[in-house]
Coordinates of C-alpha atoms in Angstrom, one line a residue:
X1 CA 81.6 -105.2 -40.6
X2 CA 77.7 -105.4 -39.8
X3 CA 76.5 -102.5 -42.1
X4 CA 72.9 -103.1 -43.3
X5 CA 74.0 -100.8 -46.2
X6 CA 76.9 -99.0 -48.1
X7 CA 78.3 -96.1 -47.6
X8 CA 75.2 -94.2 -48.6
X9 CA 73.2 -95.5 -46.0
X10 CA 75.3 -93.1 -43.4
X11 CA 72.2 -91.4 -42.7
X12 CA 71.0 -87.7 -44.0
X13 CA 74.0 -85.9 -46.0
X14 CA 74.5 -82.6 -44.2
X15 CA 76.1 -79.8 -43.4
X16 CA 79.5 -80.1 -41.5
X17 CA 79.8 -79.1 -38.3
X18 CA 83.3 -77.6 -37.5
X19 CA 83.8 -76.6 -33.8
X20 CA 87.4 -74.7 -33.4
X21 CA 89.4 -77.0 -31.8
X22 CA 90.5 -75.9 -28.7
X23 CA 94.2 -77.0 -28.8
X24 CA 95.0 -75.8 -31.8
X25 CA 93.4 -72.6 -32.0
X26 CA 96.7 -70.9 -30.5
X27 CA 99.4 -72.6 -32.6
X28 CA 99.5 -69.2 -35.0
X29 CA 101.2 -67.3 -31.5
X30 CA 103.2 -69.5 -30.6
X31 CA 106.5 -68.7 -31.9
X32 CA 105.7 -65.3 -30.3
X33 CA 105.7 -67.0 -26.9
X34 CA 108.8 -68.2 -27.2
X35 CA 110.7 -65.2 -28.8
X36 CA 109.5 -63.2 -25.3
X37 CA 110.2 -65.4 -22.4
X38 CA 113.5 -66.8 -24.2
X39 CA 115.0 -67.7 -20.5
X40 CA 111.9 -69.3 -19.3
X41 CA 111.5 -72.7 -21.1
X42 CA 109.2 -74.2 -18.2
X43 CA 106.8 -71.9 -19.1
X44 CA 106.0 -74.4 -22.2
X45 CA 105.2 -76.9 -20.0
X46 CA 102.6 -75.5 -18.4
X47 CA 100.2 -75.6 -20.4
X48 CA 99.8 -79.5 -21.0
X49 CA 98.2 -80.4 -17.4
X50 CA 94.9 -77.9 -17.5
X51 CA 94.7 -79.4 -21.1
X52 CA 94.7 -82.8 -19.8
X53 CA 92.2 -81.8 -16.9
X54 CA 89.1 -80.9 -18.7
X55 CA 89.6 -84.2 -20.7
X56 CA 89.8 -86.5 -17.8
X57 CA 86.9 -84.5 -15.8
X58 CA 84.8 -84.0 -19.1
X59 CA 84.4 -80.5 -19.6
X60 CA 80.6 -78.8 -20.0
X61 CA 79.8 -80.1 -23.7
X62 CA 78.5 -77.4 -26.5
X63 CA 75.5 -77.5 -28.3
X64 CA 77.7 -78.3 -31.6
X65 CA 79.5 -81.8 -29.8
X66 CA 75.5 -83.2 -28.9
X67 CA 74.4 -82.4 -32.6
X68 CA 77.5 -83.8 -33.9
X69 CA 76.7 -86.5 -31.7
X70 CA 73.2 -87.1 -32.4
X71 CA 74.0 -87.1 -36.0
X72 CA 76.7 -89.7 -35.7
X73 CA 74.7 -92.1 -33.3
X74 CA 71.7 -92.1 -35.8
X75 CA 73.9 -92.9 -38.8
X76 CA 75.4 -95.5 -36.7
X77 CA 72.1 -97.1 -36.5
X78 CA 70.7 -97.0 -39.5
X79 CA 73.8 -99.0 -40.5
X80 CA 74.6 -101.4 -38.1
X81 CA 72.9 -104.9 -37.8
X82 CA 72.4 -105.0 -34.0
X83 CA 71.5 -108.8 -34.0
X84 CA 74.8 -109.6 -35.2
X85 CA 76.5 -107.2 -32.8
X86 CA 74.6 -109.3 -29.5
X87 CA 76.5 -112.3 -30.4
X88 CA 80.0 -110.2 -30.3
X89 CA 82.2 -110.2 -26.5
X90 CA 82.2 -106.7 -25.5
X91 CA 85.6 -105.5 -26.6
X92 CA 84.9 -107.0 -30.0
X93 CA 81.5 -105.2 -30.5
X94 CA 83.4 -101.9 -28.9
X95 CA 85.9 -102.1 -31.6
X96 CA 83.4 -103.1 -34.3
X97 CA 81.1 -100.0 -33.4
X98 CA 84.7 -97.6 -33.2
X99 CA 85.5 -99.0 -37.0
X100 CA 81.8 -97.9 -38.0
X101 CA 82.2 -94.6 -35.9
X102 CA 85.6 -93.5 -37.7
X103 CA 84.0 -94.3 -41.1
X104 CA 80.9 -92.0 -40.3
X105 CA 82.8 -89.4 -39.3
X106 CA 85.4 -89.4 -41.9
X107 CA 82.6 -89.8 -44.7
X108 CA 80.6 -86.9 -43.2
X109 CA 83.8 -84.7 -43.1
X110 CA 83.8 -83.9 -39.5
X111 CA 86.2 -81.7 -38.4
X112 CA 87.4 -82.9 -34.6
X113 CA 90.5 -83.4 -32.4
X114 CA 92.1 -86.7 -32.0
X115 CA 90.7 -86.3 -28.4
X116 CA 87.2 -85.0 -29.4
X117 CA 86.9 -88.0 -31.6
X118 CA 88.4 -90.5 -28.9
X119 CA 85.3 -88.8 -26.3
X120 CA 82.6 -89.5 -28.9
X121 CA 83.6 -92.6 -29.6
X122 CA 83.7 -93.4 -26.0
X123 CA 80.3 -91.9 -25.3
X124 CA 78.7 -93.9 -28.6
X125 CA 79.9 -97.5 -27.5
X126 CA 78.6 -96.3 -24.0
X127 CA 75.8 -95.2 -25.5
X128 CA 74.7 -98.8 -27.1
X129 CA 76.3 -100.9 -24.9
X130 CA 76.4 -99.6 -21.4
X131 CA 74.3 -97.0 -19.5
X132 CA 75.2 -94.0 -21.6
X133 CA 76.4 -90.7 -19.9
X134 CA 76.5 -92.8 -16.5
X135 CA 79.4 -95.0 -17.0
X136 CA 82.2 -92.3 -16.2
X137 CA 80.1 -91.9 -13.0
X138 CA 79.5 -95.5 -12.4
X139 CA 83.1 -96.0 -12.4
X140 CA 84.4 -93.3 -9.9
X141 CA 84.7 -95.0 -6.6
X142 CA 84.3 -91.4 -5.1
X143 CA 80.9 -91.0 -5.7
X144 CA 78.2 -92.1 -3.4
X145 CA 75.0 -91.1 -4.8
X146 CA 74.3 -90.3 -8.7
X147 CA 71.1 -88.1 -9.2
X148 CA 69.8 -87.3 -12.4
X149 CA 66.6 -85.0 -13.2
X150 CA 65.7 -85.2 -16.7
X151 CA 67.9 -85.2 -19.6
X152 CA 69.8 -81.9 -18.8
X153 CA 70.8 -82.1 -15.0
X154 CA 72.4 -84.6 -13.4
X155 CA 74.0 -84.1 -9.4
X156 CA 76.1 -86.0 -7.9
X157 CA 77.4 -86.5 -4.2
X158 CA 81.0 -87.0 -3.2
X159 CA 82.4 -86.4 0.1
X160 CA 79.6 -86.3 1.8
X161 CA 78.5 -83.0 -0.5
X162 CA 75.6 -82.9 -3.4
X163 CA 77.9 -81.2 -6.4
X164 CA 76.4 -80.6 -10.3
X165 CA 78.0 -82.9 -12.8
X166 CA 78.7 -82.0 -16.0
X167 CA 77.5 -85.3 -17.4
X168 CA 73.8 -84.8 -19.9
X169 CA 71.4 -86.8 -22.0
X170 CA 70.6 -86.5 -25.3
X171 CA 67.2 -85.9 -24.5
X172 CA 64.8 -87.8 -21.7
X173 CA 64.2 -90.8 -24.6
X174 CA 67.8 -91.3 -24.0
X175 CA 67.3 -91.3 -20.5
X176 CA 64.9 -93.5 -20.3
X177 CA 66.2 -96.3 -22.6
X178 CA 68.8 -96.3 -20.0
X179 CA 66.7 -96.8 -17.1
X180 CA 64.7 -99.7 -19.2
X181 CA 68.0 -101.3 -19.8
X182 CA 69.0 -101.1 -16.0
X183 CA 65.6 -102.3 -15.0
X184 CA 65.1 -105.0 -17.4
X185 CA 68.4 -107.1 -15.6
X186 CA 66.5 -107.8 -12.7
X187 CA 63.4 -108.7 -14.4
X188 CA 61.4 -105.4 -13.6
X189 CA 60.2 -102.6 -16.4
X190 CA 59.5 -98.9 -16.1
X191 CA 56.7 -96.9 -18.5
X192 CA 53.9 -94.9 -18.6
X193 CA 51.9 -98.1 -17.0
X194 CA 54.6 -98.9 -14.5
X195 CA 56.1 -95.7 -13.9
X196 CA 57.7 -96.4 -10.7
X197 CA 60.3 -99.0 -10.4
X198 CA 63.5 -100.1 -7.9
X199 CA 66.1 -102.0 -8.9
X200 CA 69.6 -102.8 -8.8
X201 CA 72.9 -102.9 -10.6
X202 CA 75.0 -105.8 -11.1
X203 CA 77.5 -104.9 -8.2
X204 CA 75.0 -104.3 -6.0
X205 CA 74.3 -100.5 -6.4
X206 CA 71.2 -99.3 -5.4
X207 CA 68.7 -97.7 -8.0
X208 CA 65.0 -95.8 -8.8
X209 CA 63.6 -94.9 -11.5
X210 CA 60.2 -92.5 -11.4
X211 CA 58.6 -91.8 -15.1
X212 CA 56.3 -89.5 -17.0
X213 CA 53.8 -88.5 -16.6
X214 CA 54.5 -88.9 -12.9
X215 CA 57.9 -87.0 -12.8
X216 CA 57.2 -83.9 -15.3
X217 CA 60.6 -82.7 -16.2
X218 CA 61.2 -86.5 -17.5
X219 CA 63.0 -89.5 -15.8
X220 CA 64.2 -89.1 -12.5
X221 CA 66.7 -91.8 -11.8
X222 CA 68.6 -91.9 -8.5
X223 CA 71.6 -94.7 -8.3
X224 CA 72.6 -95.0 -4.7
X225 CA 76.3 -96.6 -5.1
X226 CA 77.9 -99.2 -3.7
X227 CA 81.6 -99.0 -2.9
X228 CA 84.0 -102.0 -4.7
X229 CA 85.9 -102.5 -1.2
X230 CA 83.4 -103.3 1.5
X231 CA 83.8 -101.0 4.8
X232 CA 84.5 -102.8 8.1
X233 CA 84.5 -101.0 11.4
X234 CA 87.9 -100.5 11.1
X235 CA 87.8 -98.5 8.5
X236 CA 85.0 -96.3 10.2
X237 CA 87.0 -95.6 13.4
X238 CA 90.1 -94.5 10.8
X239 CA 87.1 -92.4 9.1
X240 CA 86.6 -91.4 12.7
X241 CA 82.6 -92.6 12.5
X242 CA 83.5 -94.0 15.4
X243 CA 85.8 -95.0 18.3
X244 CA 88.1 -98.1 18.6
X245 CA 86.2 -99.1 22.0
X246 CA 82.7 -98.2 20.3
X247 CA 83.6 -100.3 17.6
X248 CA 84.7 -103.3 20.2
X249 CA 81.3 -102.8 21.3
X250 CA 79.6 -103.2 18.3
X251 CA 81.6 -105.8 17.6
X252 CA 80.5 -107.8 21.1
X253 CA 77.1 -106.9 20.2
X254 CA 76.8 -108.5 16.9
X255 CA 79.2 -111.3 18.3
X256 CA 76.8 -112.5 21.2
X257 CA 73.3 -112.2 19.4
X258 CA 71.7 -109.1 20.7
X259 CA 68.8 -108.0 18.6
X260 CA 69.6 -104.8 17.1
X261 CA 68.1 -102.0 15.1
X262 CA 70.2 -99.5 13.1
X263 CA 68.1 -96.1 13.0
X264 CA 69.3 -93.3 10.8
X265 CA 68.0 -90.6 8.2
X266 CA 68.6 -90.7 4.3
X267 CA 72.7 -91.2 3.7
X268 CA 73.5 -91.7 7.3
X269 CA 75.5 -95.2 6.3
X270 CA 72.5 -97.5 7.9
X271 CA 73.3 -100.0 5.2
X272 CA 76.9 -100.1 5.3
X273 CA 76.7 -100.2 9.1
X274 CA 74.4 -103.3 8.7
X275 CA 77.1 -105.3 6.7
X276 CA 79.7 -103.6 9.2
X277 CA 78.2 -105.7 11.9
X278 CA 76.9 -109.0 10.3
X279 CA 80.7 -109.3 9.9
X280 CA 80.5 -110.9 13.3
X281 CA 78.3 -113.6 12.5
X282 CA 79.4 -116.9 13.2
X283 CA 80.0 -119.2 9.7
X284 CA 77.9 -121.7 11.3
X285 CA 74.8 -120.1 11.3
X286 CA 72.5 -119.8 9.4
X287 CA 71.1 -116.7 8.2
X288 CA 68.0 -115.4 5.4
X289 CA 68.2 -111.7 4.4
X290 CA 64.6 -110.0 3.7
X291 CA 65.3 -107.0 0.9
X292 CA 62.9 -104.6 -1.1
X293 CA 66.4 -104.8 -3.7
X294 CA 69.1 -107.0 -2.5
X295 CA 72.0 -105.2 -1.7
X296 CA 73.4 -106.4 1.6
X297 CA 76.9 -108.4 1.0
X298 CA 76.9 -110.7 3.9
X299 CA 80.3 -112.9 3.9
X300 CA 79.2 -116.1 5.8
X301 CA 79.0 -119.3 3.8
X302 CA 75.0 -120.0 5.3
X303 CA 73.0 -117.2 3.9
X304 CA 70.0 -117.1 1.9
X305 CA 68.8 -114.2 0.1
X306 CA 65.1 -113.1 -0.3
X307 CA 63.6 -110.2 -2.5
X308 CA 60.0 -108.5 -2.8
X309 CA 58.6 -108.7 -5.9
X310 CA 56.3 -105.7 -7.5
X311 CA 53.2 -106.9 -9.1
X312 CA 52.6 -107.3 -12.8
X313 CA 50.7 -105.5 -15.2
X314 CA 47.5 -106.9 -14.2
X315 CA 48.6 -105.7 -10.4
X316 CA 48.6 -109.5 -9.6
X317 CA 51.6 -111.5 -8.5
X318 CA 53.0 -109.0 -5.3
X319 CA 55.3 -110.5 -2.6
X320 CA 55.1 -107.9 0.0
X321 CA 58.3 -107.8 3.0
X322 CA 55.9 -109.0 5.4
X323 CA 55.2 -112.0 3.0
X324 CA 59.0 -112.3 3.0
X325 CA 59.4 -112.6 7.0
X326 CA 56.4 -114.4 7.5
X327 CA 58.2 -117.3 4.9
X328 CA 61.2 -116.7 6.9
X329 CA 59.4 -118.7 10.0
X330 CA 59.7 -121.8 7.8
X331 CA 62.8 -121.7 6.5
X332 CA 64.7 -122.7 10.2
X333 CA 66.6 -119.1 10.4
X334 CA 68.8 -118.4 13.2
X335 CA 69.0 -115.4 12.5
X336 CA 66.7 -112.9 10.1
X337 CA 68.1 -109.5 8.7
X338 CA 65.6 -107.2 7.1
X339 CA 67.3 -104.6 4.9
X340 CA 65.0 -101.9 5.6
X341 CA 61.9 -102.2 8.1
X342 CA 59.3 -99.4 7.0
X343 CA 55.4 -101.2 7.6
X344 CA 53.9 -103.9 9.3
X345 CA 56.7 -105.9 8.6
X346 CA 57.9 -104.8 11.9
X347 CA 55.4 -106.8 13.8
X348 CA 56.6 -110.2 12.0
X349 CA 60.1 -109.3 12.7
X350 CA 59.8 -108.7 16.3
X351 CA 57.9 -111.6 16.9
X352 CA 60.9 -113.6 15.2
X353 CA 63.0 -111.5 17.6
X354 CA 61.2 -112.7 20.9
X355 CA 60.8 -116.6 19.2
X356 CA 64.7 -117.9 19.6
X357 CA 65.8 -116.2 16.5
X358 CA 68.3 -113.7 18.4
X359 CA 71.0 -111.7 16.7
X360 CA 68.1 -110.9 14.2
X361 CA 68.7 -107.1 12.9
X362 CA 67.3 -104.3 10.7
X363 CA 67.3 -100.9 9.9
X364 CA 64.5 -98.1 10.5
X365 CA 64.4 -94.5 9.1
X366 CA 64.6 -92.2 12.3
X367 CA 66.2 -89.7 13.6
X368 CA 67.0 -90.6 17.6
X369 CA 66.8 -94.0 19.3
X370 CA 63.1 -93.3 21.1
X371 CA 61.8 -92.0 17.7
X372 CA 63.0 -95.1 16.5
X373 CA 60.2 -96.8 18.7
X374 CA 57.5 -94.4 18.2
X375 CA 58.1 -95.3 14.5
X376 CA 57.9 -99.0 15.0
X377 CA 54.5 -98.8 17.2
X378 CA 53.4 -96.7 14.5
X379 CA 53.9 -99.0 12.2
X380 CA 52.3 -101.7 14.0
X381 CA 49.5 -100.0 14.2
X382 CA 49.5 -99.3 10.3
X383 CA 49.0 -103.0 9.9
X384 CA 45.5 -103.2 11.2
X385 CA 46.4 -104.8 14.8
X386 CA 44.0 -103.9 18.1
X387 CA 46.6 -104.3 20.2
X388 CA 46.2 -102.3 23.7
X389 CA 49.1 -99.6 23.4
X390 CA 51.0 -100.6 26.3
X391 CA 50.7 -104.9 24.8
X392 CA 53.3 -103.7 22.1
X393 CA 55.4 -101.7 24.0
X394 CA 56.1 -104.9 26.3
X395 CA 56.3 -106.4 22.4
X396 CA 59.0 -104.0 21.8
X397 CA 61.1 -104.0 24.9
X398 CA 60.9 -107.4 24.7
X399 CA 61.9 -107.5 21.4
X400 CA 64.7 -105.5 20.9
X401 CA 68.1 -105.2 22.9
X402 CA 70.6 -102.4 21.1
X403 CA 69.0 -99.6 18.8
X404 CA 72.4 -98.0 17.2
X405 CA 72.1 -94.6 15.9
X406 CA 73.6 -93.0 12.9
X407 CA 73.7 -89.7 11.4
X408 CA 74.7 -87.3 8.6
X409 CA 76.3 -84.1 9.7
X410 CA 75.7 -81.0 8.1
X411 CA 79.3 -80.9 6.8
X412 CA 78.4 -84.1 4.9
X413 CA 80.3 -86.4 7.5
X414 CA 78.8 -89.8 8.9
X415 CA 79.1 -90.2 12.4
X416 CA 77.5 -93.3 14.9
X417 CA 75.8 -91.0 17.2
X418 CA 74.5 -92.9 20.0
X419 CA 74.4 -96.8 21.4
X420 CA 71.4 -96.9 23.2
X421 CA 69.9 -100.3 25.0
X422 CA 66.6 -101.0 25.9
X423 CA 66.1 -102.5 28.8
X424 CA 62.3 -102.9 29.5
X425 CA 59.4 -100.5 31.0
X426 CA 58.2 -98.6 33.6
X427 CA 54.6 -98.2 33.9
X428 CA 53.6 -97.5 30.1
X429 CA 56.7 -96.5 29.0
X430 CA 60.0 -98.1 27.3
X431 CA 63.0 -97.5 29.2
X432 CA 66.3 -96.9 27.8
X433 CA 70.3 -96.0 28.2
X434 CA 72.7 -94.9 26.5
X435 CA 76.1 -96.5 26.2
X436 CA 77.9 -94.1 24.2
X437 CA 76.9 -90.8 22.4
X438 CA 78.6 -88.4 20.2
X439 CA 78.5 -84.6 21.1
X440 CA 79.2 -82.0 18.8
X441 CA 82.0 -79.2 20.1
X442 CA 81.9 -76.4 17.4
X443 CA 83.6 -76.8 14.0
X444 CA 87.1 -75.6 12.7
X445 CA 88.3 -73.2 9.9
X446 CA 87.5 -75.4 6.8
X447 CA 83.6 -75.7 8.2
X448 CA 84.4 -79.5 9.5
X449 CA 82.1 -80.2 12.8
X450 CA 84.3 -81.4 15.7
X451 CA 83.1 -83.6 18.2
X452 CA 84.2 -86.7 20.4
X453 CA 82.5 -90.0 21.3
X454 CA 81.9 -89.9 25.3
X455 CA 80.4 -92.4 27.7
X456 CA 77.9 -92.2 29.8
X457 CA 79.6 -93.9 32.3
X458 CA 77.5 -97.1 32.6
X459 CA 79.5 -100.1 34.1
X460 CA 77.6 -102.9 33.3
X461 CA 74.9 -103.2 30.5
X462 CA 71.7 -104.9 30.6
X463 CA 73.1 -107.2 28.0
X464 CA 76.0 -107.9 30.4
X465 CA 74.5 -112.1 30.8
X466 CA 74.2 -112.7 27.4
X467 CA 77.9 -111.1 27.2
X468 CA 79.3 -113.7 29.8
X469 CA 77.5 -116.7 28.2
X470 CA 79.8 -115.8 25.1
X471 CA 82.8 -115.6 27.0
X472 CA 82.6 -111.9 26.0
X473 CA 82.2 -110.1 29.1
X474 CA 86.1 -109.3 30.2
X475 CA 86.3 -107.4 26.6
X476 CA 83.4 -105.7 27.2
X477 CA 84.5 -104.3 30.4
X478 CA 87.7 -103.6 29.4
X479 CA 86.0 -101.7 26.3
X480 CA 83.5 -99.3 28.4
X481 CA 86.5 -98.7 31.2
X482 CA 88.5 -97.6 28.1
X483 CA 85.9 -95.6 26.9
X484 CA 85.0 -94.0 30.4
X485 CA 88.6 -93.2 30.9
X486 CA 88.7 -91.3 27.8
X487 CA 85.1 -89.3 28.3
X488 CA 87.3 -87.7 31.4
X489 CA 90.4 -86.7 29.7

């Protein structure tokens, strides 16, 4: 055992804290249960599922369990020699701190349940040598998004629906030790100095982290997750995001190099859609991704991965995204994918576009394909260039060839809304078409939206060349004459 100290150094002697166990509260009745119902004996089993529930969902926790807690954790501190528990594997330093734990607790004369003291030692090993209340969270696949504000409230989404967890800090210097620890893997720091931080979890997830004195009720962290099985397009027309022939169209259009933007609000799947369709990137090309927090899981063997870089406490040392695609220039690219376009960036990137890197992508917050250009000739112009307005239209148009729409419904679905093209302009303004779009027909008794993906009814694209110099263009018609045929049933 590490102890620093004997069994006296357990921390503070004090009083015990006895919380009725919940199981065995009714023991004294239950011979009167079964004297009643003599000819029901299922009755007695019954009970044992909503017992195992609360266990496996983690019931609200009393004031009692985090004092009880609190008290434990600190003794376990003051004994333990955490330089010798580093140099432990994790299983051995989980049962090391478990054989320290029991002693507390059996030294202090708690009174618990095998299964309250089975939760706290659980929480405690979390506690020093994970993220704390987050790792029951972390580990359900279910969950998309993990929101906590402050030490006492904590939301998460699942099913496409923002729900309260049950999960708490002990208080917000709990909370924030956490979000140190997640922020320190990546080479990053949060505090009163840097109070503003992203990062990333080792699988990829997606997380930020906003301190005092900027967030007031304490550290807001936000974890957007990533899922352990990567989603394809097949998956999403089973998930009916969208149809088979869409998805043959998306996957012709990643297939023959069109430029393409994914537009989308907060949560509408622009990410996941992004690795949906650099799926269809040949092995043999060579690609750089361009990240504010790398999180895009491209499969090809050729790909190079690039990250911004805040700047240090002396505010020296920042690599901007536009420093990132600038670099990219140099690095022979075929094709450039930019995680999330959101300042003048977007110039760089359409200039790559229109100089022989085709196929490059990105994604844009927007919420319909022509406010997807507005944004982008707003952002240009956020970068300090005189351009004549009408100079980067042309830029645009020029630019990009597919901007593919996606959306979160009100009833917390994720649906591909429209496949628009842009194919050029007309006096000052860019002209564009849709392939496909998704219209809304009412919803049904549960409060689920139904609606159906319909085409527009265009033959042949303006992308329809580039399709036949890929040997693509036979699938591609046979794709929009499928979904034609359907739009009229």
């Amino acid at each position: 055992m590490f102890g620093k100290r004997g069994n006296e150094g357990f921390g503070k002697a004090g009083g015990t804290i006895a919380p009725p166990p919940p199981v065995q509260q009714p023991s004294p009745s239950a011979p009167a249960v079964l004297v009643e119902p003599q000819r029901e004996p299922p009755r007695q089993q019954v009970p044992p599922p909503p017992m195992q529930t609360p266990q496996r969902k983690r019931p609200a926790r009393t004031d009692e369990y985090y004092d009880t807690k609190a008290q434990v954790f600190s003794a376990l501190i003051d004994t333990i020699d955490l330089s010798q528990l580093a140099k432990l594997d994790g299983e051995s330093a989980r049962e090391e701190i478990r054989d320290i734990v029991n002693d507390i607790i059996t030294i202090k004369n708690f009174a618990m349940s095998i299964s309250e003291q089975e939760e706290l030692l659980e929480d405690i090993c979390n506690d020093v040598l994970g993220y704390g209340p987050l790792e029951p969270l972390l580990a359900r696949d279910d969950i998309a998004d993990i929101m906590v504000n402050g030490a006492g409230q904590t939301f998460i989404e699942v099913g496409g629906k923002t729900i309260e967890s049950e999960i708490r800090f002990r208080d917000n210097s709990q909370l924030l030790s956490i979000c140190q620890r997640i922020v320190s893997q990546v080479g990053r720091r949060v505090d009163e100095s840097s109070p503003i931080c992203d990062a990333r979890l080792p699988d990829g997830s997606r997380v930020n982290v906003i301190a005092p004195p900027l967030a007031i009720d304490g550290p807001a962290l936000t974890i957007r997750k990533f899922k352990k099985d990567k989603l394809n397009l097949e998956q999403l027309v089973r998930f009916g995001a969208i149809t088979p022939e869409g998805a043959t169209l998306l996957q012709i259009i990643g297939r023959v190099r069109c430029n393409v933007v994914i537009s989308g609000g907060t949560g509408s799947g622009k990410t996941t859609l992004l690795n949906c369709l650099t799926r269809y990137i040949d092995a043999d090309e060579r690609v750089i991704t361009c990240e504010d927090t790398a999180e895009l899981q491209l499969q090809q063997p050729h790909v190079v991965r690039l990250e911004t870089r805040p700047p240090n406490i002396e505010g020296e040392g920042e690599i901007t995204m536009r420093d990132l695609v600038k670099n990219c220039l140099r690095m022979r690219p075929e094709r450039i994918i930019v995680g999330e376009v959101r300042g003048p960036e977007v110039f760089d990137l359409l200039q790559a576009m229109n100089t022989g890197h085709d196929g490059s992508m990105g994604t844009i917050h927007s919420n319909s394909p022509r406010e997807c250009l507005s944004r982008i000739e707003s952002m240009i112009a956020m970068g300090g260039f005189t351009l004549p307005a009408k100079t980067v239209r042309e830029i645009i148009s020029g630019s990009i060839d597919i901007i593919v729409q996606a959306a979160r419904l009100r009833d917390g679905s994720r649906r591909i809304t429209q496949i628009t093209e842009v194919i050029g302009m007309e006096g000052d303004v860019i002209i564009t078409q849709d392939l496909m779009r998704y219209e809304i027909e009412g919803e049904d008794a549960s409060g689920r939206l139904i609606g159906r993906h319909k085409s527009t009814g265009i033959g042949k694209p303006h992308f329809w060349d580039r399709a036949r110099y890929f040997n693509e263009e036979k699938r591609l018609a046979a794709a929009l004459d499928e979904m034609e045929a359907k739009s009229k049933d």
